[in-house]
Coordinates of C-alpha atoms (C1' of nucleotides) in Angstrom, one line a residue:
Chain B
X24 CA -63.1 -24.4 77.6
X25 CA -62.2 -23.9 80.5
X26 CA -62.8 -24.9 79.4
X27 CA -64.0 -26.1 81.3
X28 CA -67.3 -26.7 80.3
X29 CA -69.4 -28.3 78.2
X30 CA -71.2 -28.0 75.1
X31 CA -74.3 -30.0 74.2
X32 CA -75.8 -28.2 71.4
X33 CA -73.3 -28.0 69.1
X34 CA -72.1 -30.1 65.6
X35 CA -75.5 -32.2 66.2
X36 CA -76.3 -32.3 62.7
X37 CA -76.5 -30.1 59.8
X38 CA -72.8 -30.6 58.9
X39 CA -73.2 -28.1 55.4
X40 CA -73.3 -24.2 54.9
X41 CA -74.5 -22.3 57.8
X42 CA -75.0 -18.6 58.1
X43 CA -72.5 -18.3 60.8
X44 CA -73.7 -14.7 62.3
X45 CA -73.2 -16.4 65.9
X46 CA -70.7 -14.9 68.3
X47 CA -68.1 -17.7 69.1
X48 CA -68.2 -19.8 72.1
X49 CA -64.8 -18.7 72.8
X50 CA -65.5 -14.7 72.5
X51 CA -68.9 -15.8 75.0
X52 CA -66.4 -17.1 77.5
X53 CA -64.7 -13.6 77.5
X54 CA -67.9 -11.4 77.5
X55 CA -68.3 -11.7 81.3
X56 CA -64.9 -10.5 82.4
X57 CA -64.9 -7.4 80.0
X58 CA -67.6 -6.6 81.5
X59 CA -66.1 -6.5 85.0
X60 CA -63.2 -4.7 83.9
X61 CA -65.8 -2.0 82.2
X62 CA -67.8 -2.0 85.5
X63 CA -64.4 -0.9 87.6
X64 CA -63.7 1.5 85.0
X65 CA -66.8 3.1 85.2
X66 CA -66.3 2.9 89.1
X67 CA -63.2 5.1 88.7
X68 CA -65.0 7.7 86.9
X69 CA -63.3 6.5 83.0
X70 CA -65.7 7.2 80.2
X71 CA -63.8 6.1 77.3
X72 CA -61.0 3.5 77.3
X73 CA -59.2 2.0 74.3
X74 CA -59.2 -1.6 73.5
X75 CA -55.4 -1.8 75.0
X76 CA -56.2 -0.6 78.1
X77 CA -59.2 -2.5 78.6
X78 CA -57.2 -5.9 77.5
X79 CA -54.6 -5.0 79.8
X80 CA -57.3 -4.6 82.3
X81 CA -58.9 -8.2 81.3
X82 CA -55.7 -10.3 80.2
X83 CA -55.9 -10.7 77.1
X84 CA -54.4 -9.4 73.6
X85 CA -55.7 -5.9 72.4
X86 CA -56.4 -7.5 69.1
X87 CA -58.1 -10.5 70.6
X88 CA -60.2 -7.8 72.4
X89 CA -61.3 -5.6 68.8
X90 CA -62.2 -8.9 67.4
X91 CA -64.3 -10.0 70.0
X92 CA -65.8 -7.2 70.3
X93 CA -66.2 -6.7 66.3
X94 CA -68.6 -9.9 66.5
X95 CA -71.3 -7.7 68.5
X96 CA -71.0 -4.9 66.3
X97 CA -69.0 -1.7 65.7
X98 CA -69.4 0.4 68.8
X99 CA -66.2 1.8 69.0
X100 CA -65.1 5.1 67.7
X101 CA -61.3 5.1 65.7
X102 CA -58.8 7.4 67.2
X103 CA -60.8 7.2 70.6
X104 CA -61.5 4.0 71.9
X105 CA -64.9 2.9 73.2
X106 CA -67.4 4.7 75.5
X107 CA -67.3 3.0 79.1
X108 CA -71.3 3.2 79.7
X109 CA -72.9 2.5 76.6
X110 CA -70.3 -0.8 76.2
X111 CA -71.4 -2.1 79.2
X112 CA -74.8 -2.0 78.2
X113 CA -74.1 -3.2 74.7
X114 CA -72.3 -6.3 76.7
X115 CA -74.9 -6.9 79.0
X116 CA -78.0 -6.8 76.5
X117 CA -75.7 -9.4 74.7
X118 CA -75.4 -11.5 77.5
X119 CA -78.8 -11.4 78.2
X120 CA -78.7 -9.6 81.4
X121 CA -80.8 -6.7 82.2
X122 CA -83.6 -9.0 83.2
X123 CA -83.9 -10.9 86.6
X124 CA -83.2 -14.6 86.2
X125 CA -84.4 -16.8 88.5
X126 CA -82.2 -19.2 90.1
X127 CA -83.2 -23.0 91.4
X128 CA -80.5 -24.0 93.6
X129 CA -80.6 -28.0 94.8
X130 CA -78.5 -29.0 97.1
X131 CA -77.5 -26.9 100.7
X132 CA -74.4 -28.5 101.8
X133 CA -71.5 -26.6 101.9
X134 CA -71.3 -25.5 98.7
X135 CA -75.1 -25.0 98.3
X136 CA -74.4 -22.6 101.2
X137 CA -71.7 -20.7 99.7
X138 CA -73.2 -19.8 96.4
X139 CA -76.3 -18.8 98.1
X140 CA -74.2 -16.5 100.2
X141 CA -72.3 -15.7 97.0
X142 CA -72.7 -11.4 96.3
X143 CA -71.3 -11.9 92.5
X144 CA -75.0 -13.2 91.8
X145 CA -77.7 -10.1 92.7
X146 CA -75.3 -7.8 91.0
X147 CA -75.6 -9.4 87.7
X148 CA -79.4 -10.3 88.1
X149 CA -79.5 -13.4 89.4
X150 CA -81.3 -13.8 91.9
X151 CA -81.6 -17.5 94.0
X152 CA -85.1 -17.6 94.6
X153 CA -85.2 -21.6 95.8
X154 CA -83.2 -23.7 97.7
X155 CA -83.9 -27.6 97.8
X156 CA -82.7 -30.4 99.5
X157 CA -83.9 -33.9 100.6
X158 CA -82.1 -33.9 104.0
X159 CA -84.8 -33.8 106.5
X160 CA -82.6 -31.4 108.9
X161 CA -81.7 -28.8 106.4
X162 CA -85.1 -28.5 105.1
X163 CA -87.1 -25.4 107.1
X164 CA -83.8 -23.8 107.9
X165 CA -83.6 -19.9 106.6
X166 CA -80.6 -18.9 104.5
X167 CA -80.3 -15.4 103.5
X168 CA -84.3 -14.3 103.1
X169 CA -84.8 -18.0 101.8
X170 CA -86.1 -21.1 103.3
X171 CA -84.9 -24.3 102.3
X172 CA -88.0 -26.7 100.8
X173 CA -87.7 -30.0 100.1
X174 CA -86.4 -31.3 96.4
X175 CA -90.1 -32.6 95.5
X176 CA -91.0 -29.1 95.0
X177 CA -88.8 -28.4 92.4
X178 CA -91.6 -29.1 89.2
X179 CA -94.0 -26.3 91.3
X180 CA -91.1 -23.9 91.7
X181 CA -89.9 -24.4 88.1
X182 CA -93.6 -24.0 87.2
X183 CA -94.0 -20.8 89.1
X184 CA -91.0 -18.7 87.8
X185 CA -91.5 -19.9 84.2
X186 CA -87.6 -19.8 82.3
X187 CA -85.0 -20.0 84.7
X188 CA -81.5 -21.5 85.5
X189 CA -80.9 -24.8 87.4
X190 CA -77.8 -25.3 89.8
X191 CA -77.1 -28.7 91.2
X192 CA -74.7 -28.6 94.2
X193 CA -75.4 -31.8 95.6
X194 CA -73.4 -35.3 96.0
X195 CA -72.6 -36.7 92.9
X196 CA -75.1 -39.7 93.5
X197 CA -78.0 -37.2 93.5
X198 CA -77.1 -35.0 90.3
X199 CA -78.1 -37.3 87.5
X200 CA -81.6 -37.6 89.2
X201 CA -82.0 -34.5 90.0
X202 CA -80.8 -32.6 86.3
X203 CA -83.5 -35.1 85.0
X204 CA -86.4 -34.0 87.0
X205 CA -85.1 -29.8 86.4
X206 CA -85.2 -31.1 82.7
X207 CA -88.7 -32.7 83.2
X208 CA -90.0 -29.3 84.6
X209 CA -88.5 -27.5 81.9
X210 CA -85.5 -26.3 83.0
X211 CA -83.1 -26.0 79.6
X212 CA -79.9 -24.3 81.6
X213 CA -78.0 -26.1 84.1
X214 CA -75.1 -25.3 86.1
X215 CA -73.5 -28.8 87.6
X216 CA -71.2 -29.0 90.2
X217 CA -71.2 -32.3 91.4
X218 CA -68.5 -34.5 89.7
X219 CA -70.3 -36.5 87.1
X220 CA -71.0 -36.1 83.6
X221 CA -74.7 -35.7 83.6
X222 CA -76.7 -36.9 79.9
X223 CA -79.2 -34.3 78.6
X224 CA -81.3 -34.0 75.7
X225 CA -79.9 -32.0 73.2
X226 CA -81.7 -28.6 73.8
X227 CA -80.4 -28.2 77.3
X228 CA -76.9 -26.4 78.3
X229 CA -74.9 -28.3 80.7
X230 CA -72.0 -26.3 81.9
X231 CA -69.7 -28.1 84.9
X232 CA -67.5 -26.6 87.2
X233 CA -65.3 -29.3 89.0
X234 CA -63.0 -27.8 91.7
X235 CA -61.1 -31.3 91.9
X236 CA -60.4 -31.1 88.2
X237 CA -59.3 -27.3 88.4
X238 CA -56.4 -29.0 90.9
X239 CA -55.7 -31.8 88.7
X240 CA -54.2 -29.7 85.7
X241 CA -52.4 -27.4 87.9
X242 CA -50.9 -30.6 89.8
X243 CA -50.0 -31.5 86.0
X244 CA -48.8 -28.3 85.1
X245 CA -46.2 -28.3 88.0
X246 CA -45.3 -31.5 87.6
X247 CA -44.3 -30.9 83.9
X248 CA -42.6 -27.6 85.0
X249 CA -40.8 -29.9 88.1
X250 CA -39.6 -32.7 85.8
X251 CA -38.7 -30.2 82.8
X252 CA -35.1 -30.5 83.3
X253 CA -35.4 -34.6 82.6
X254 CA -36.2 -33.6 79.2
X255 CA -33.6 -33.0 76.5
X256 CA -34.5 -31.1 73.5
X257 CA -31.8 -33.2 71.4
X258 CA -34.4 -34.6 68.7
X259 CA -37.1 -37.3 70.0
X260 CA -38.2 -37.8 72.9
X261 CA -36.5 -40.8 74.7
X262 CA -39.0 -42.1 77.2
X263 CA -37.8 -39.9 80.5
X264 CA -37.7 -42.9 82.4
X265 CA -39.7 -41.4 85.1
X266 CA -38.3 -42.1 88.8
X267 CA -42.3 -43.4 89.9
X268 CA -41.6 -41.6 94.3
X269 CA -44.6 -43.3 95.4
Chain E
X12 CA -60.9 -24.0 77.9
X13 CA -63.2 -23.2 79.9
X14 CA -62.5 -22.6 79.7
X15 CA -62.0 -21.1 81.0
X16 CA -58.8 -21.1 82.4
X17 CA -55.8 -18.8 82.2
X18 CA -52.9 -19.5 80.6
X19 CA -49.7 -17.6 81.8
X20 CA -46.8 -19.5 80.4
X21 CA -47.7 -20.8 77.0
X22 CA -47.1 -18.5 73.2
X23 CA -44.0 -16.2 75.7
X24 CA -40.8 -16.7 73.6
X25 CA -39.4 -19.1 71.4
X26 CA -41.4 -18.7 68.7
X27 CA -39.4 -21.8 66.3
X28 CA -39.6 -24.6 66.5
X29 CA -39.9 -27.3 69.2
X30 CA -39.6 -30.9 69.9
X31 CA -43.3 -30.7 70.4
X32 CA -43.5 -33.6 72.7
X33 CA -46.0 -32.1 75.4
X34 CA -49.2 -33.3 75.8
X35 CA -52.3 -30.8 74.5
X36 CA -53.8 -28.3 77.0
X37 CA -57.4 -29.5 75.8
X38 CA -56.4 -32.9 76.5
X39 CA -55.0 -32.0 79.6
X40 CA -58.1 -30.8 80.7
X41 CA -60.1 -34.0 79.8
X42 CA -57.7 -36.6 81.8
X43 CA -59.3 -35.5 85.2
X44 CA -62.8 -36.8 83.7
X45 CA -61.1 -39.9 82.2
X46 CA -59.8 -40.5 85.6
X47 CA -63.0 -40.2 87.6
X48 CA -64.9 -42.1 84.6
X49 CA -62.0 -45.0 85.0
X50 CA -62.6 -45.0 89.1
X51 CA -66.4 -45.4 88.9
X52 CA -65.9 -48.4 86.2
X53 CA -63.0 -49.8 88.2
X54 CA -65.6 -49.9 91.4
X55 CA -68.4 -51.4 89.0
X56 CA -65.8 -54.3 88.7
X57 CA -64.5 -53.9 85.3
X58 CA -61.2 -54.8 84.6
X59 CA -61.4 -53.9 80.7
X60 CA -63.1 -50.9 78.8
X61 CA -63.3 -49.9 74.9
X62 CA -62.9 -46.6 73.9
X63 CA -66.7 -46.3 73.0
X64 CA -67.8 -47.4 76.6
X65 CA -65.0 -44.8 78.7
X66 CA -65.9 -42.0 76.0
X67 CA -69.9 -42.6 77.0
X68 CA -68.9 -42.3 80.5
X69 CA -66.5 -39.1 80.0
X70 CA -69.0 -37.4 77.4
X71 CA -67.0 -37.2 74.5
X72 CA -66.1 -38.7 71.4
X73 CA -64.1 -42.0 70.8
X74 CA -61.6 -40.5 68.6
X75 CA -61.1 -37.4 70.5
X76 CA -60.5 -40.1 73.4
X77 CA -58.2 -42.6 72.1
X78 CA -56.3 -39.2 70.1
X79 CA -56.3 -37.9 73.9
X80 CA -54.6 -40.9 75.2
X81 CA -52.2 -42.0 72.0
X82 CA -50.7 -38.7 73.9
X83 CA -49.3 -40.3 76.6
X84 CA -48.5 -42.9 74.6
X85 CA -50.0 -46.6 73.8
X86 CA -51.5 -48.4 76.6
X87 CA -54.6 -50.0 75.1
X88 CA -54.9 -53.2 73.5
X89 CA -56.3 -53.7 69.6
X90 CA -59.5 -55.8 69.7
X91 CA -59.7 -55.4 73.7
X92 CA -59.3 -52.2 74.9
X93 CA -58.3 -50.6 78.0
X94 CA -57.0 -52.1 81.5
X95 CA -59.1 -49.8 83.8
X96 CA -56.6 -50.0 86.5
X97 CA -53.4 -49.6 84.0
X98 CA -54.8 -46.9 82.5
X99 CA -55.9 -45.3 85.6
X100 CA -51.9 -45.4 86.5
X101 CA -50.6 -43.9 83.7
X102 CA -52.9 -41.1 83.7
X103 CA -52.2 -40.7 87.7
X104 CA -48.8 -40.4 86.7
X105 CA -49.4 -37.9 83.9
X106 CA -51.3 -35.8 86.1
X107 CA -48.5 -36.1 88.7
X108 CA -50.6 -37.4 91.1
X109 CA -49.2 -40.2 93.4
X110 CA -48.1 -38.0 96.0
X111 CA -49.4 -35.8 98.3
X112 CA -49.8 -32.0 97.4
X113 CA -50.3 -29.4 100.0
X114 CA -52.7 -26.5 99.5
X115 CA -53.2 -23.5 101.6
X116 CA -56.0 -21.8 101.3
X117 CA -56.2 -18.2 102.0
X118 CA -59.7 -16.7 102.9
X119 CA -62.2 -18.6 105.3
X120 CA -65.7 -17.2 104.0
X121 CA -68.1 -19.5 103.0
X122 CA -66.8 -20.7 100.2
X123 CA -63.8 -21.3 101.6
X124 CA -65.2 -23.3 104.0
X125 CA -67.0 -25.2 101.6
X126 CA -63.4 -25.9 99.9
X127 CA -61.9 -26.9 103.0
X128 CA -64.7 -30.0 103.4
X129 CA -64.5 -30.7 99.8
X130 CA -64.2 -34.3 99.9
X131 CA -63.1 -34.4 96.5
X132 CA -59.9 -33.3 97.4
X133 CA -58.1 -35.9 99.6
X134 CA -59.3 -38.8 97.0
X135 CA -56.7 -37.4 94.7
X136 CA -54.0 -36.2 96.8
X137 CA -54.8 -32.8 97.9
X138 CA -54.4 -31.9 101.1
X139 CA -55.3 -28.5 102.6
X140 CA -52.7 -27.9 105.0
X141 CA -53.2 -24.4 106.3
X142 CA -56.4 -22.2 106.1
X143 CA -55.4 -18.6 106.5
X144 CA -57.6 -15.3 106.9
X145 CA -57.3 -11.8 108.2
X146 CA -60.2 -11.4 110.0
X147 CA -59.9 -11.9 113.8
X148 CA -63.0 -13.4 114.5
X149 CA -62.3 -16.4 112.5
X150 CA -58.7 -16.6 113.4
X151 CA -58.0 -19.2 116.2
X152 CA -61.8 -21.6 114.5
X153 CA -61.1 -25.3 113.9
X154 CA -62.2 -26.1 110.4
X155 CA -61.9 -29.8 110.2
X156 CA -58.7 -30.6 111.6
X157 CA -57.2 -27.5 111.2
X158 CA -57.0 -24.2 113.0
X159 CA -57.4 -20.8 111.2
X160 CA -54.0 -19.2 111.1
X161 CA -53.4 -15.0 110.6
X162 CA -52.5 -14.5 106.7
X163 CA -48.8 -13.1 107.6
X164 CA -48.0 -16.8 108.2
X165 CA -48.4 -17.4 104.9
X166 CA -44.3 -17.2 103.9
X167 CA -43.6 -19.3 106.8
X168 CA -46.6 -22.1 105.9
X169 CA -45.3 -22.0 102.3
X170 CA -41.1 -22.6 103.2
X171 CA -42.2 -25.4 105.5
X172 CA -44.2 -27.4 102.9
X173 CA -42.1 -26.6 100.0
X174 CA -44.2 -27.1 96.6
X175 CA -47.4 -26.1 97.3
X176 CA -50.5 -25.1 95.8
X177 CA -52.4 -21.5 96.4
X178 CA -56.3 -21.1 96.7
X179 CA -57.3 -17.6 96.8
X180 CA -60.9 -17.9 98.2
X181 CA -60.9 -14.1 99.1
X182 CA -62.9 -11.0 98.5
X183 CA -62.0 -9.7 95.1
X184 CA -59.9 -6.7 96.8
X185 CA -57.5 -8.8 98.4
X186 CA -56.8 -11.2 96.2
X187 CA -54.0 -9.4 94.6
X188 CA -52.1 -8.6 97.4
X189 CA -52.6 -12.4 98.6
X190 CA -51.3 -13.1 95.6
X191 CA -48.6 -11.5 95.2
X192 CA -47.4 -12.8 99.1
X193 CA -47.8 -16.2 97.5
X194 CA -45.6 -15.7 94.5
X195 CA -43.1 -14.1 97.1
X196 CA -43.4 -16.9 99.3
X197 CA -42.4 -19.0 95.9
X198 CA -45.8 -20.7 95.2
X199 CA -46.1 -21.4 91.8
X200 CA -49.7 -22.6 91.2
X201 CA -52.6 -20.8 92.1
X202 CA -56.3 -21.6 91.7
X203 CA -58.2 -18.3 91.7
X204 CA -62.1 -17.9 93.3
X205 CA -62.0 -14.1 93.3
X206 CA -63.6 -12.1 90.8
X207 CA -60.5 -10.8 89.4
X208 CA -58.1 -11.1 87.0
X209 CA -54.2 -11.9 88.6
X210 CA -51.3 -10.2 87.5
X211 CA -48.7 -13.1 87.6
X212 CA -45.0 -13.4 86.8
X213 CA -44.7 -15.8 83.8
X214 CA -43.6 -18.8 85.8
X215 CA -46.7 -19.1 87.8
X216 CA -49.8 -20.7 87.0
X217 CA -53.2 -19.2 87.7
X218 CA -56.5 -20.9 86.7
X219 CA -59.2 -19.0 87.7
X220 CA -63.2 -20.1 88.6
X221 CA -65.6 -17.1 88.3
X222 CA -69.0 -18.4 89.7
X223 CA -70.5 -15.3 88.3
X224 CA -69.1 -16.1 84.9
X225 CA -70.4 -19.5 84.5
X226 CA -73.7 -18.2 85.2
X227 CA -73.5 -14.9 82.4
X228 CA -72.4 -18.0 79.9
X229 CA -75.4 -19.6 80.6
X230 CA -77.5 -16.7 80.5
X231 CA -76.0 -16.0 77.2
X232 CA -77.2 -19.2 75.6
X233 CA -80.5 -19.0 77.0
X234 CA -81.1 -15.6 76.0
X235 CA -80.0 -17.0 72.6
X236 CA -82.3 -20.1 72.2
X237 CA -85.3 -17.5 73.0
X238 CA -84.6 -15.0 71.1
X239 CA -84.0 -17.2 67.9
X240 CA -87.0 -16.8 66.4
X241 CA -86.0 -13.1 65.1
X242 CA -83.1 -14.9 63.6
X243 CA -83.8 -15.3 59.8
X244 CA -81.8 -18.5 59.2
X245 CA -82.6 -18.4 55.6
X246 CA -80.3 -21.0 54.3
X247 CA -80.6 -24.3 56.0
X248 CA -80.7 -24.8 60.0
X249 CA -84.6 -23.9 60.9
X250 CA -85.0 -23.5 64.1
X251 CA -87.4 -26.0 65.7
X252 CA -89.9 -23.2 66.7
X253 CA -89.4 -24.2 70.0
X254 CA -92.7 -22.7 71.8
X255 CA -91.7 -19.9 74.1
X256 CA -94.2 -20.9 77.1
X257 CA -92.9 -17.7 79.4
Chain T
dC12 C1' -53.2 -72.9 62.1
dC13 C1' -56.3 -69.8 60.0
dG14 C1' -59.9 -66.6 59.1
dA15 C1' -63.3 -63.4 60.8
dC16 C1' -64.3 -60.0 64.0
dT17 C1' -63.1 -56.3 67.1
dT18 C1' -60.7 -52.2 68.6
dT19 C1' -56.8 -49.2 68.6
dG20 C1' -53.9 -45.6 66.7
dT21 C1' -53.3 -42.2 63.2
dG22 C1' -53.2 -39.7 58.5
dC23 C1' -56.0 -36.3 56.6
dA24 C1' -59.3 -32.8 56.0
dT25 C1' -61.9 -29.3 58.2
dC26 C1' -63.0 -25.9 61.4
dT27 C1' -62.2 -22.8 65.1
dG28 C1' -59.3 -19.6 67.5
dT29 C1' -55.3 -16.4 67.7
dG30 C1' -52.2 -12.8 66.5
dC31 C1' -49.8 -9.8 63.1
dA32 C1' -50.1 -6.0 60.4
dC33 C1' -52.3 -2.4 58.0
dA34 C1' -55.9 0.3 55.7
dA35 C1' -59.9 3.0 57.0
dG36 C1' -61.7 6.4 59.9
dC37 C1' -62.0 9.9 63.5
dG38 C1' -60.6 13.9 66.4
dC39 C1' -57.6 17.6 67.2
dG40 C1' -54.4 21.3 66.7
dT41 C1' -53.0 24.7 63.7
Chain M
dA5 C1' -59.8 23.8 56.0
dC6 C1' -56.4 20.4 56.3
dG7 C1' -53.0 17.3 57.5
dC8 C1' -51.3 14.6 61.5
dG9 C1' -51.5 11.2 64.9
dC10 C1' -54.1 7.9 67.2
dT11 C1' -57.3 3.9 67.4
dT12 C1' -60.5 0.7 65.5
dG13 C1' -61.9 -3.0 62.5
dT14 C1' -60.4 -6.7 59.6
dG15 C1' -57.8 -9.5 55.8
dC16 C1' -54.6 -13.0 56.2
dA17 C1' -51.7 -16.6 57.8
dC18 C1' -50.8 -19.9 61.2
dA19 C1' -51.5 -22.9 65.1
dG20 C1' -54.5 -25.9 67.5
dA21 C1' -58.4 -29.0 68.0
dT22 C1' -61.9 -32.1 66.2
dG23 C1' -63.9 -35.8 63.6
dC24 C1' -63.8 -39.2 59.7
dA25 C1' -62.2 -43.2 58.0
dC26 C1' -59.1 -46.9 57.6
dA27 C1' -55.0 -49.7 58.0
dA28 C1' -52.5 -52.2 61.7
dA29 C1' -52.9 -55.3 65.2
dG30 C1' -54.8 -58.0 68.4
dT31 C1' -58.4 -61.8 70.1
dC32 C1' -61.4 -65.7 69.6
dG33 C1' -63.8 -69.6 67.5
dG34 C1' -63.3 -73.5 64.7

DNA sequence: CCGACTTTGTGCATCTGTGCACAAGCGCGT
DNA sequence: ACGCGCTTGTGCACAGATGCACAAAGTCGG
C-alpha cells in the first residue's frame, strides 16, 4: 500500500461470507502501470505480448501478472499471449476510464501548480477543470486555460460537474476543512497531499500521497543497509548498541 | 504498499531461514505517520499518549499500533502509555533520522520545483543539496538557495556528499539514463516521479510516486461504488442503494 | 499495603497476497 | 489430421499482515 494509501471502506462490518467477485486492492494498485507498459507496446507497433514480457516490462513476476489479470477475466489466448489493443481497453474499462473525469483541484501553491501542469492527467481523462484557493493574490491568475476562483466556490463547481474527484494540495492546516466541505458537496473521492490524516465518512475514498514519508522509509532502508554489518546472525538479536552520531 | 512502492531487495536469495529480526515493511511505512502524529501531540503539550489516542491521530487500529511499535521494541508503559517525546526518539532513530541527508534532485520542471520548496523536507532532515537539469534555460536559475547545475555534474555532486539520496523529477524518457548515472555515481536510494518503471541493480532502492496512478486507483473505486447496483450481491452485503444523482 | 482500574504486549486465528508448478488449451508445422 | 511446443490459467502451499482477546504489568486511591 504503497502503500501508501489508505483504505476507508473496507472490514467496516459484515465480518461473515461474502461473495468475493472483487478484484483485490493489491491487483488495483497494479492495473495502472500494465496499462502503461501496454500503451508503449502498442506505441512500438507490438500486437500481442505474453504475460513474461509484459511483467518484465512492468516489474513484476509473470505469474503475479496471469493472476492479476485472471481476476478481470480470461482474455488471453494459450500458446500466444494476449492481444495489445483489446487489453488495454479491457484494463481501461476496468479502471473506469474511457469517460472524462472531472478534476477539483484546491490549493495553487507549488504543488497545486505542478499537477495542474502535470501531462500524465489529460491522457488518461482527467481533466482539472477548477482550481481554488483562498489566497487573495493567487485568485484571478490563469494557469494552463484555467483561472484560479476562490475556495468558496467549490459547492457550485462540485454542483456543476456532478461526480468528480477532489485533490487537496494545500497546507496541512487547510486540508481537514477543506476535504469536509468536497465531502459536503458530494465529493466521495479524494486525493490528499497535504500531511495529515484527514477523517471521512465511510463512503468516501481517501488516498494520500506524502512526499516526506516516501523519504522517510528510504532514509530507513539505508540506514538498515548502512548499519547491516553491526548485526550478527549468531542466534538473537543482542541489542546492537547503536552508536546515536547526533 | 502503496503501495505502492517498489521493492528491489527483499524475496532475492536465501530462501531459509533467518534470524528474522527486521522490522515489517508495512510497519515501516506507518512510522512516518506515527512520527508526524507524535510532533502535532508533542506541540499540543502532551507529554503522555495511549495507544487508542496516537492510533485516532495516525488512522489506524490500536493493535496494529502497539504490534507496530512492540517492533522496535518496548517503550510504552502498562496503565500509562506512551512518552510522546521518548517515543518520538526511538522512532527518529529507527527511521535513521538524526542526521542530515542530502538529496539531489535531477529535473527542475514544475514539480521539481515544487519538491525543491517542500517544506516538509528540512523538518526531518532532508536537505536538497544540488538541483540538476539539462535544459539550458534553467541552468544557471536560483531555486531557493541553490543554483541549477548541468546534469553531467551529477558524479561529482554525489562523491562530494557521500550517502545521498536521488529524486528523479524528470520527463519519463530520461529517467533511465538519469538513473542509471546515479547508480554509477554510487547512489543507493532513489525516489522516482517519472512515469516509469526503473531497472535497478539489487542493491538500490527505488520507490516510485505515479501521480497518474493514484488518480486511475481512485477512478477505479469510484467507477466501482456506481456501478454496484448491477452487482447481484445475493448472499449478505446489500448495497445501500446509494442514489446515483449524475 | 492492597485492590481495582488502566493499558501494554502478544498468542492465536483469519485473511490477503505471492510464487511454484502443472494441467488445459491453442497454434503451427508437417 | 495430428502431434509438438508454447503460453495461459489456476490449485496449492507458504509467507506476511491484521484484528481479537486476554494475561502481564503498571498506576492510583484508600
Amino acid at each position: 500500500m504503497t502503500q501508501q494509501g489508505a483504505r476507508s471502506c473496507a472490514a467496516q462490518a459484515l465480518p461473515a461470507a461474502r461473495p468475493r467477485a472483487q478484484v483485490p486492492d493489491a491487483t488495483v494498485a497494479r492495473l495502472p502501470v500494465y496499462l502503461r507498459a501496454l500503451r508503449a507496446l502498442a506505441d512500438d507497433g507490438r500486437t500481442t505480448v505474453s504475460s513474461a514480457a509484459l511483467a518484465a516490462a512492468a516489474g513484476v513476476a509473470s505469474a503475479q501478472l496471469r493472476r492479476d489479470l485472471s481476476h478481470l477475466g480470461s482474455y488471453g489466448t494459450r500458446g500466444v499471449g494476449y492481444e495489445v489493443q483489446e487489453l488495454v481497453l479491457h484494463i481501461s474499462r476496468e479502471l473506469g476510464l474511457g469517460r472524462r473525469w472531472p478534476v477539483v483541484l484546491v490549493g495553487v501553491g507549488n504543488l497545486g501548480l505542478a499537477l495542474a501542469g502535470y501531462a500524465g492527467f489529460d491522457e488518461r481523462g482527467f481533466t482539472i477543470d477548477a482550481l481554488l484557493d483562498v489566497d487573495e493574490t493567487r485568485i484571478g491568475q490563469h494557469v494552463g486555460d484555467q483561472v484560479v476562483r476562490h475556495v468558496d466556490e467549490l459547492e457550485d463547481v462540485v454542483r456543476s460537474f456532478g461526480v468528480c474527484i477532489g485533490v487537496i494540495a494545500t497546507p496541512g492546516t487547510a486540508a481537514q476543512d477543506v476535504c469536509d466541505r468536497m465531502v459536503g458537496a458530494g465529493v466521495r473521492s479524494i486525493l490528499n497531499f497535504a500531511p495529515v490524516v484527514l477523517r471521512v465518512p465511510p463512503q468516501v475514498d481517501v488516498r494520500k500521497v506524502d512526499l516526506s514519508n516516501e523519504l522517510q522509509i528510504l532514509s530507513f532502508r539505508e540506514h538498515r543497509k548502512t548499519g547491516l554489518h553491526l548485526v550478527d546472525g549468531s542466534g538473537a538479536d543482542g541489542p546492537p548498541a547503536g552508536t546515536v552520531p547526533a
